[in-house]
């Protein structure tokens, strides 16, 4: 919600066709998705082109929810649309996204506080989140939600700034030259922060200098820009293009405005010694020890000081930062509850995102519960509580648990099932009163409430090895594949084998959300499992028999039929309509009808019109291998011929699909009506042609159980197969072959990443544990370990034991917790 904007005044001055209606034009919120509207009358609905879900046909849906102000694509202009939105104020323009950006710019102009713009390749979100935390010691802060830093995210963030905020923190991210200019116009930061420069999106820039220059466009109008002086490429550019009075640098070495050196502080963390150019000194302390966090913290310290905070207040803010995972995470809870952990921060925008995420989890067997701390930094409490109450109603929360003294005065506006506690300790003491059973629980609290304690109390005992699925990366990959297809081509996602090991129900819900059209599983019970968890998308089942007919009908599953025998049995036993997908064997030699079966298939289907051919498909045997391109093309040609024959003889138009992930990249011209996406969703480009365009969506992580010093010549593990070649240290990790960490990774075949260091395995892999060499790496008990993810990648790891990513992924043990993360 923002301070009111007059949509009339905006529209008459905007390019495009403005058709004012009779409805009031004061707007206080902007929505691009008709599914999370809250107060229609004060909402402006922007129908963006290109996104399927939010396309203009959702305008009518918004209208039903009382929305009367719209920005629509000019292409959607039609008398019918105008009638269906009668009375509304309609602005039709070439590019609704531009109009949204202009509107944001207007909100920016009205903002009197200080705007901070943060850019860089890594660390933007963390610096923003931490700085917000520290600044909220002194100021009322607005920050962009999560990583809203794109051409769409930035305007949406700016449209959340209100006059009551004193500082606004906004992230800007770019992937191509030219993009920053628009973001700069919307954000117009007065203080700029350049975090780091890395290799993301390198393919779109000529060189590093060009990328740095593009990012610095954000600082065009800044009074101050903060950067690290010893990153030469960045400081070189800034020093050439920005006057000295604008630049504020920090460094570990003398010569910068702030010298900030780091000293380890025993087991407690680190001390940061500050020497300002005015010769002021101060010592900050933090629990962090890793270089990336220490870099981010130094940006935060300098920014806090530049924004007028005392060193003492900055330190108070730093004390509240912990090495907690700040991302929204879904976890397994006690009593078969599911916990959505967002205990890192609490503001209205973040609450809405978290509630939206909660919605995507499907309906729990028990209740939807929200445990929320008060939001002191958001301004007037009565107004804030009104807004919280409205969101609670909108998102169908059954039960509300409020923590903090302020809720007391407005109890009445919350749902009937409610409970209030003055502080976190009281809540913890009386947690059992809440009687949580099979509930879906969102835990969201401001840092100072330490809700991680609540999460710990609710969490099922976790084995410390987790397979983390990053839903943002998943979506990125999904969008990348979809972008290869013509509009209208459907995407079926293969969620067989527990969605390649990642958890089929959770992934299916997310896919439903991001616009997948179809799902496919290998066996009927996998389909039943999904239906029982509320998945609504059509589901194809690759392997089923006529004896499964009841199950298929009851759960609306569409079987693949690959032989005449089954087709005949199904046709004879089915008493109601059944949708099937017919599989043709064009060369895989696994399953499918052959050319000689086609006539008989036609006859059977003609005789049994209740068997409906929903799909017609074939599978490529070697889509990912250039050496077999001719064979693939022969398969594609055969499929084309046979499918035409069937369609012509039967006079029907089933969905035709042949391409898997590899095929979508290699033969996009054969996408036909639908494609079948699998491994690519998880960030593996199996052809190796476009790997850099995908993001690793799954990572396997564990922790260090113990570290020990060994002498030269000592041996390690079963069969004494590991041997120290010099004095050193080894770490024992909480993962073994029973978790899917293959025995062949032992004896130095693979490495893991600990605090940025590559540590090779030493000795054989045990059932539940393994050892790695961490000599000289300052590794401690409890440190996080990455088995695969960004580095080493899943492909790298698979290669080093001569297998494929599919096998590694599907082999991850069932006892490994799956964590779903939205960052
Ligand atoms: C598993 C499977 C796919 C998906 O393959 P990927 O290589 O993971 O994209 C597509 N079609 C069929 C028939 C499959 O069995």
Short mmCIF file of C-alpha atoms in Angstrom, two decimals, residues 314-604:
data_model
loop_
_atom_site.label_atom_id
_atom_site.label_comp_id
_atom_site.label_asym_id
_atom_site.label_seq_id
_atom_site.Cartn_x
_atom_site.Cartn_y
_atom_site.Cartn_z
CA UNK A 314 25.61 0.08 14.18
CA UNK A 315 27.04 -2.42 16.64
CA UNK A 316 23.63 -2.93 18.26
CA UNK A 317 22.27 -3.76 14.82
CA UNK A 318 25.17 -6.13 14.08
CA UNK A 319 24.47 -7.99 17.30
CA UNK A 320 21.12 -9.03 15.90
CA UNK A 321 22.58 -10.53 12.74
CA UNK A 322 23.21 -14.21 13.07
CA UNK A 323 24.43 -16.81 10.72
CA UNK A 324 20.84 -17.84 10.21
CA UNK A 325 19.44 -18.72 6.89
CA UNK A 326 17.53 -15.63 5.95
CA UNK A 327 15.53 -17.32 3.29
CA UNK A 328 12.01 -18.52 3.42
CA UNK A 329 12.30 -22.25 3.93
CA UNK A 330 9.81 -25.10 4.15
CA UNK A 331 10.66 -27.73 6.76
CA UNK A 332 9.22 -30.84 8.30
CA UNK A 333 7.71 -30.15 11.71
CA UNK A 334 6.59 -32.08 14.78
CA UNK A 335 3.22 -33.90 14.74
CA UNK A 336 3.30 -34.07 10.96
CA UNK A 337 3.12 -30.30 10.69
CA UNK A 338 4.94 -28.41 7.98
CA UNK A 339 6.84 -25.30 8.99
CA UNK A 340 7.47 -22.34 6.74
CA UNK A 341 10.40 -20.64 8.38
CA UNK A 342 10.69 -16.93 7.75
CA UNK A 343 12.03 -16.02 11.13
CA UNK A 344 14.61 -13.64 9.79
CA UNK A 345 12.56 -10.53 9.25
CA UNK A 346 9.12 -9.11 9.40
CA UNK A 347 7.45 -6.43 7.35
CA UNK A 348 4.18 -6.19 5.47
CA UNK A 349 5.60 -6.77 2.02
CA UNK A 350 7.54 -9.79 3.22
CA UNK A 351 4.46 -11.13 4.97
CA UNK A 352 2.52 -11.02 1.75
CA UNK A 353 5.23 -12.93 -0.11
CA UNK A 354 5.36 -15.52 2.63
CA UNK A 355 1.58 -15.94 2.64
CA UNK A 356 1.67 -16.36 -1.11
CA UNK A 357 4.32 -19.06 -0.70
CA UNK A 358 2.10 -20.68 1.91
CA UNK A 359 -0.75 -20.73 -0.58
CA UNK A 360 1.40 -22.66 -3.02
CA UNK A 361 1.92 -25.47 -0.53
CA UNK A 362 -1.58 -26.80 -1.05
CA UNK A 363 -4.13 -27.41 1.69
CA UNK A 364 -2.88 -29.07 4.86
CA UNK A 365 -4.79 -31.86 6.56
CA UNK A 366 -4.97 -29.62 9.64
CA UNK A 367 -5.13 -25.83 9.84
CA UNK A 368 -3.29 -22.94 8.27
CA UNK A 369 -1.57 -21.22 11.17
CA UNK A 370 0.30 -17.93 11.23
CA UNK A 371 2.69 -17.17 14.09
CA UNK A 372 3.65 -13.55 13.75
CA UNK A 373 5.57 -11.01 15.80
CA UNK A 374 4.55 -7.37 15.82
CA UNK A 375 6.08 -5.01 13.29
CA UNK A 376 7.24 -2.01 15.21
CA UNK A 377 9.20 -0.44 12.40
CA UNK A 378 6.18 -0.20 10.10
CA UNK A 379 4.62 2.83 11.78
CA UNK A 380 1.18 3.31 13.32
CA UNK A 381 0.24 -0.02 14.91
CA UNK A 382 -3.54 0.24 14.48
CA UNK A 383 -3.09 0.70 10.72
CA UNK A 384 -0.51 -2.08 10.52
CA UNK A 385 -2.81 -4.47 12.39
CA UNK A 386 -5.72 -3.63 10.09
CA UNK A 387 -3.54 -4.56 7.17
CA UNK A 388 -2.33 -7.76 8.75
CA UNK A 389 -5.92 -8.74 9.55
CA UNK A 390 -6.95 -8.14 5.95
CA UNK A 391 -4.15 -10.34 4.63
CA UNK A 392 -5.10 -13.05 7.10
CA UNK A 393 -8.66 -13.09 5.79
CA UNK A 394 -7.54 -12.96 2.19
CA UNK A 395 -5.14 -15.88 2.52
CA UNK A 396 -7.56 -17.99 4.53
CA UNK A 397 -5.49 -18.31 7.71
CA UNK A 398 -7.47 -20.42 10.17
CA UNK A 399 -5.55 -19.51 13.23
CA UNK A 400 -3.53 -16.48 14.25
CA UNK A 401 -0.87 -16.38 16.94
CA UNK A 402 0.41 -12.88 17.71
CA UNK A 403 3.56 -12.24 19.71
CA UNK A 404 4.27 -8.80 21.20
CA UNK A 405 2.59 -6.38 23.57
CA UNK A 406 0.97 -4.22 20.93
CA UNK A 407 -1.44 -6.80 19.54
CA UNK A 408 -3.39 -6.57 22.78
CA UNK A 409 -5.23 -3.39 21.93
CA UNK A 410 -6.68 -4.66 18.61
CA UNK A 411 -7.38 -8.30 19.36
CA UNK A 412 -10.90 -8.13 17.97
CA UNK A 413 -9.93 -7.70 14.33
CA UNK A 414 -8.15 -11.07 14.09
CA UNK A 415 -9.80 -14.41 13.26
CA UNK A 416 -11.84 -16.13 15.90
CA UNK A 417 -9.16 -18.73 16.48
CA UNK A 418 -6.45 -16.54 17.89
CA UNK A 419 -3.92 -16.48 20.67
CA UNK A 420 -1.66 -13.71 21.91
CA UNK A 421 1.55 -13.80 23.89
CA UNK A 422 3.47 -10.79 25.19
CA UNK A 423 6.87 -12.20 24.18
CA UNK A 424 8.65 -15.17 22.64
CA UNK A 425 9.50 -16.77 25.99
CA UNK A 426 5.85 -16.94 26.99
CA UNK A 427 4.92 -18.40 23.61
CA UNK A 428 7.59 -21.10 24.00
CA UNK A 429 6.46 -21.98 27.51
CA UNK A 430 2.88 -22.40 26.36
CA UNK A 431 3.47 -23.78 22.88
CA UNK A 432 1.80 -27.10 23.68
CA UNK A 433 -1.50 -25.28 24.34
CA UNK A 434 -1.71 -24.59 20.63
CA UNK A 435 -2.07 -28.29 19.97
CA UNK A 436 -0.52 -28.17 16.53
CA UNK A 437 -1.29 -31.29 14.45
CA UNK A 438 -0.84 -31.76 10.71
CA UNK A 439 -0.95 -27.99 10.35
CA UNK A 440 0.82 -25.77 7.89
CA UNK A 441 2.54 -23.16 10.04
CA UNK A 442 4.10 -19.94 8.86
CA UNK A 443 6.53 -18.56 11.43
CA UNK A 444 7.43 -14.98 10.73
CA UNK A 445 9.04 -12.62 13.14
CA UNK A 446 11.23 -9.57 13.38
CA UNK A 447 14.85 -10.36 14.17
CA UNK A 448 14.64 -9.07 17.72
CA UNK A 449 11.97 -11.66 18.59
CA UNK A 450 14.37 -14.53 17.89
CA UNK A 451 11.73 -16.69 16.28
CA UNK A 452 14.44 -19.15 15.26
CA UNK A 453 13.80 -20.52 18.76
CA UNK A 454 10.17 -21.08 17.85
CA UNK A 455 11.18 -22.83 14.66
CA UNK A 456 13.62 -25.01 16.56
CA UNK A 457 10.86 -26.00 18.97
CA UNK A 458 8.50 -26.89 16.15
CA UNK A 459 10.97 -28.58 13.85
CA UNK A 460 11.17 -32.32 13.58
CA UNK A 461 14.59 -33.60 14.60
CA UNK A 462 16.73 -33.09 11.54
CA UNK A 463 19.53 -35.15 10.32
CA UNK A 464 21.93 -32.44 9.23
CA UNK A 465 22.17 -33.56 5.64
CA UNK A 466 19.73 -31.78 3.37
CA UNK A 467 18.90 -31.67 -0.30
CA UNK A 468 18.06 -28.07 -0.89
CA UNK A 469 15.80 -27.17 -3.77
CA UNK A 470 15.90 -23.54 -4.73
CA UNK A 471 12.50 -22.69 -6.16
CA UNK A 472 13.70 -19.43 -7.69
CA UNK A 473 16.33 -21.27 -9.72
CA UNK A 474 13.76 -23.87 -10.68
CA UNK A 475 11.54 -21.15 -12.01
CA UNK A 476 14.43 -19.50 -13.82
CA UNK A 477 15.20 -22.80 -15.58
CA UNK A 478 11.56 -23.42 -16.38
CA UNK A 479 11.29 -19.95 -17.91
CA UNK A 480 14.47 -20.50 -19.88
CA UNK A 481 13.04 -23.60 -21.55
CA UNK A 482 9.69 -21.98 -22.08
CA UNK A 483 11.39 -19.04 -23.77
CA UNK A 484 12.65 -21.47 -26.47
CA UNK A 485 9.07 -22.31 -27.41
CA UNK A 486 6.45 -20.58 -29.48
CA UNK A 487 3.65 -19.07 -27.41
CA UNK A 488 0.95 -21.66 -26.96
CA UNK A 489 3.29 -24.64 -26.86
CA UNK A 490 2.55 -26.50 -23.66
CA UNK A 491 5.11 -27.71 -21.17
CA UNK A 492 4.75 -31.09 -19.52
CA UNK A 493 7.15 -31.59 -16.63
CA UNK A 494 8.39 -35.07 -15.81
CA UNK A 495 8.03 -35.52 -12.06
CA UNK A 496 8.65 -39.27 -12.12
CA UNK A 497 10.87 -40.86 -9.48
CA UNK A 498 9.90 -38.38 -6.76
CA UNK A 499 10.57 -35.53 -9.23
CA UNK A 500 14.11 -36.74 -9.90
CA UNK A 501 14.61 -37.14 -6.17
CA UNK A 502 13.59 -33.61 -5.29
CA UNK A 503 10.12 -34.30 -3.87
CA UNK A 504 7.23 -34.67 -6.25
CA UNK A 505 4.34 -33.02 -4.38
CA UNK A 506 6.22 -29.87 -3.45
CA UNK A 507 7.68 -29.52 -6.92
CA UNK A 508 4.30 -30.22 -8.53
CA UNK A 509 2.65 -27.47 -6.48
CA UNK A 510 5.35 -25.05 -7.45
CA UNK A 511 5.09 -26.03 -11.12
CA UNK A 512 1.36 -25.51 -11.00
CA UNK A 513 2.08 -22.04 -9.70
CA UNK A 514 4.65 -21.06 -12.31
CA UNK A 515 2.59 -22.20 -15.25
CA UNK A 516 3.38 -25.80 -16.19
CA UNK A 517 0.58 -27.33 -18.24
CA UNK A 518 0.98 -31.04 -17.62
CA UNK A 519 2.82 -33.41 -15.33
CA UNK A 520 4.02 -36.92 -15.95
CA UNK A 521 4.90 -39.75 -13.61
CA UNK A 522 6.18 -43.26 -14.24
CA UNK A 523 3.64 -45.34 -12.26
CA UNK A 524 0.00 -44.91 -11.17
CA UNK A 525 0.82 -44.73 -7.44
CA UNK A 526 3.03 -41.71 -8.10
CA UNK A 527 0.04 -40.02 -9.71
CA UNK A 528 -2.28 -40.97 -6.85
CA UNK A 529 0.24 -39.51 -4.41
CA UNK A 530 0.11 -36.18 -6.23
CA UNK A 531 -3.70 -36.11 -6.47
CA UNK A 532 -4.00 -36.88 -2.77
CA UNK A 533 -1.85 -33.84 -2.10
CA UNK A 534 -4.10 -31.55 -4.07
CA UNK A 535 -2.28 -31.37 -7.39
CA UNK A 536 -4.77 -30.39 -10.08
CA UNK A 537 -2.78 -30.36 -13.32
CA UNK A 538 -3.40 -33.11 -15.88
CA UNK A 539 -1.10 -36.05 -15.18
CA UNK A 540 0.21 -38.57 -17.69
CA UNK A 541 1.28 -41.98 -16.38
CA UNK A 542 3.94 -43.70 -18.45
CA UNK A 543 3.57 -47.23 -17.18
CA UNK A 544 0.21 -48.65 -16.30
CA UNK A 545 -1.92 -51.61 -17.22
CA UNK A 546 -5.62 -52.22 -17.76
CA UNK A 547 -5.89 -53.54 -14.19
CA UNK A 548 -5.19 -49.99 -12.97
CA UNK A 549 -8.22 -48.63 -14.79
CA UNK A 550 -10.26 -47.84 -11.66
CA UNK A 551 -7.39 -45.99 -10.10
CA UNK A 552 -6.74 -44.07 -13.30
CA UNK A 553 -10.35 -42.96 -13.59
CA UNK A 554 -10.81 -42.16 -9.93
CA UNK A 555 -7.71 -39.97 -9.84
CA UNK A 556 -8.04 -38.51 -13.33
CA UNK A 557 -4.73 -39.95 -14.52
CA UNK A 558 -4.04 -40.27 -18.24
CA UNK A 559 -2.29 -43.55 -19.06
CA UNK A 560 0.26 -44.00 -21.79
CA UNK A 561 -0.80 -46.83 -24.06
CA UNK A 562 2.08 -48.48 -25.85
CA UNK A 563 0.68 -51.76 -27.19
CA UNK A 564 -2.43 -53.07 -28.89
CA UNK A 565 -3.15 -55.58 -26.17
CA UNK A 566 -3.50 -52.93 -23.48
CA UNK A 567 -5.45 -50.66 -25.78
CA UNK A 568 -7.93 -53.46 -26.41
CA UNK A 569 -8.28 -54.29 -22.72
CA UNK A 570 -8.78 -50.68 -21.73
CA UNK A 571 -11.32 -50.17 -24.50
CA UNK A 572 -13.23 -53.24 -23.41
CA UNK A 573 -13.27 -52.53 -19.68
CA UNK A 574 -13.67 -48.76 -19.57
CA UNK A 575 -17.29 -47.78 -19.09
CA UNK A 576 -16.67 -44.05 -19.05
CA UNK A 577 -14.50 -41.69 -21.07
CA UNK A 578 -10.78 -42.25 -20.65
CA UNK A 579 -8.05 -39.94 -21.95
CA UNK A 580 -4.91 -41.69 -23.09
CA UNK A 581 -1.54 -40.80 -24.61
CA UNK A 582 -0.46 -43.10 -27.38
CA UNK A 583 3.25 -43.84 -27.51
CA UNK A 584 4.97 -44.57 -30.83
CA UNK A 585 8.31 -46.35 -30.96
CA UNK A 586 10.34 -44.47 -33.56
CA UNK A 587 13.73 -45.78 -32.51
CA UNK A 588 14.14 -45.83 -28.74
CA UNK A 589 13.14 -49.51 -28.74
CA UNK A 590 11.72 -49.31 -25.24
CA UNK A 591 7.98 -48.90 -25.37
CA UNK A 592 5.54 -47.92 -28.10
CA UNK A 593 3.46 -48.93 -31.08
CA UNK A 594 5.29 -49.75 -34.29
CA UNK A 595 4.30 -48.95 -37.84
CA UNK A 596 2.59 -52.30 -38.29
CA UNK A 597 0.30 -51.58 -35.30
CA UNK A 598 -1.10 -48.35 -36.69
CA UNK A 599 -3.96 -49.77 -38.78
CA UNK A 600 -5.23 -51.88 -35.91
CA UNK A 601 -4.94 -48.90 -33.55
CA UNK A 602 -7.12 -46.84 -35.86
CA UNK A 603 -9.73 -49.58 -36.03
CA UNK A 604 -9.82 -50.04 -32.27
#
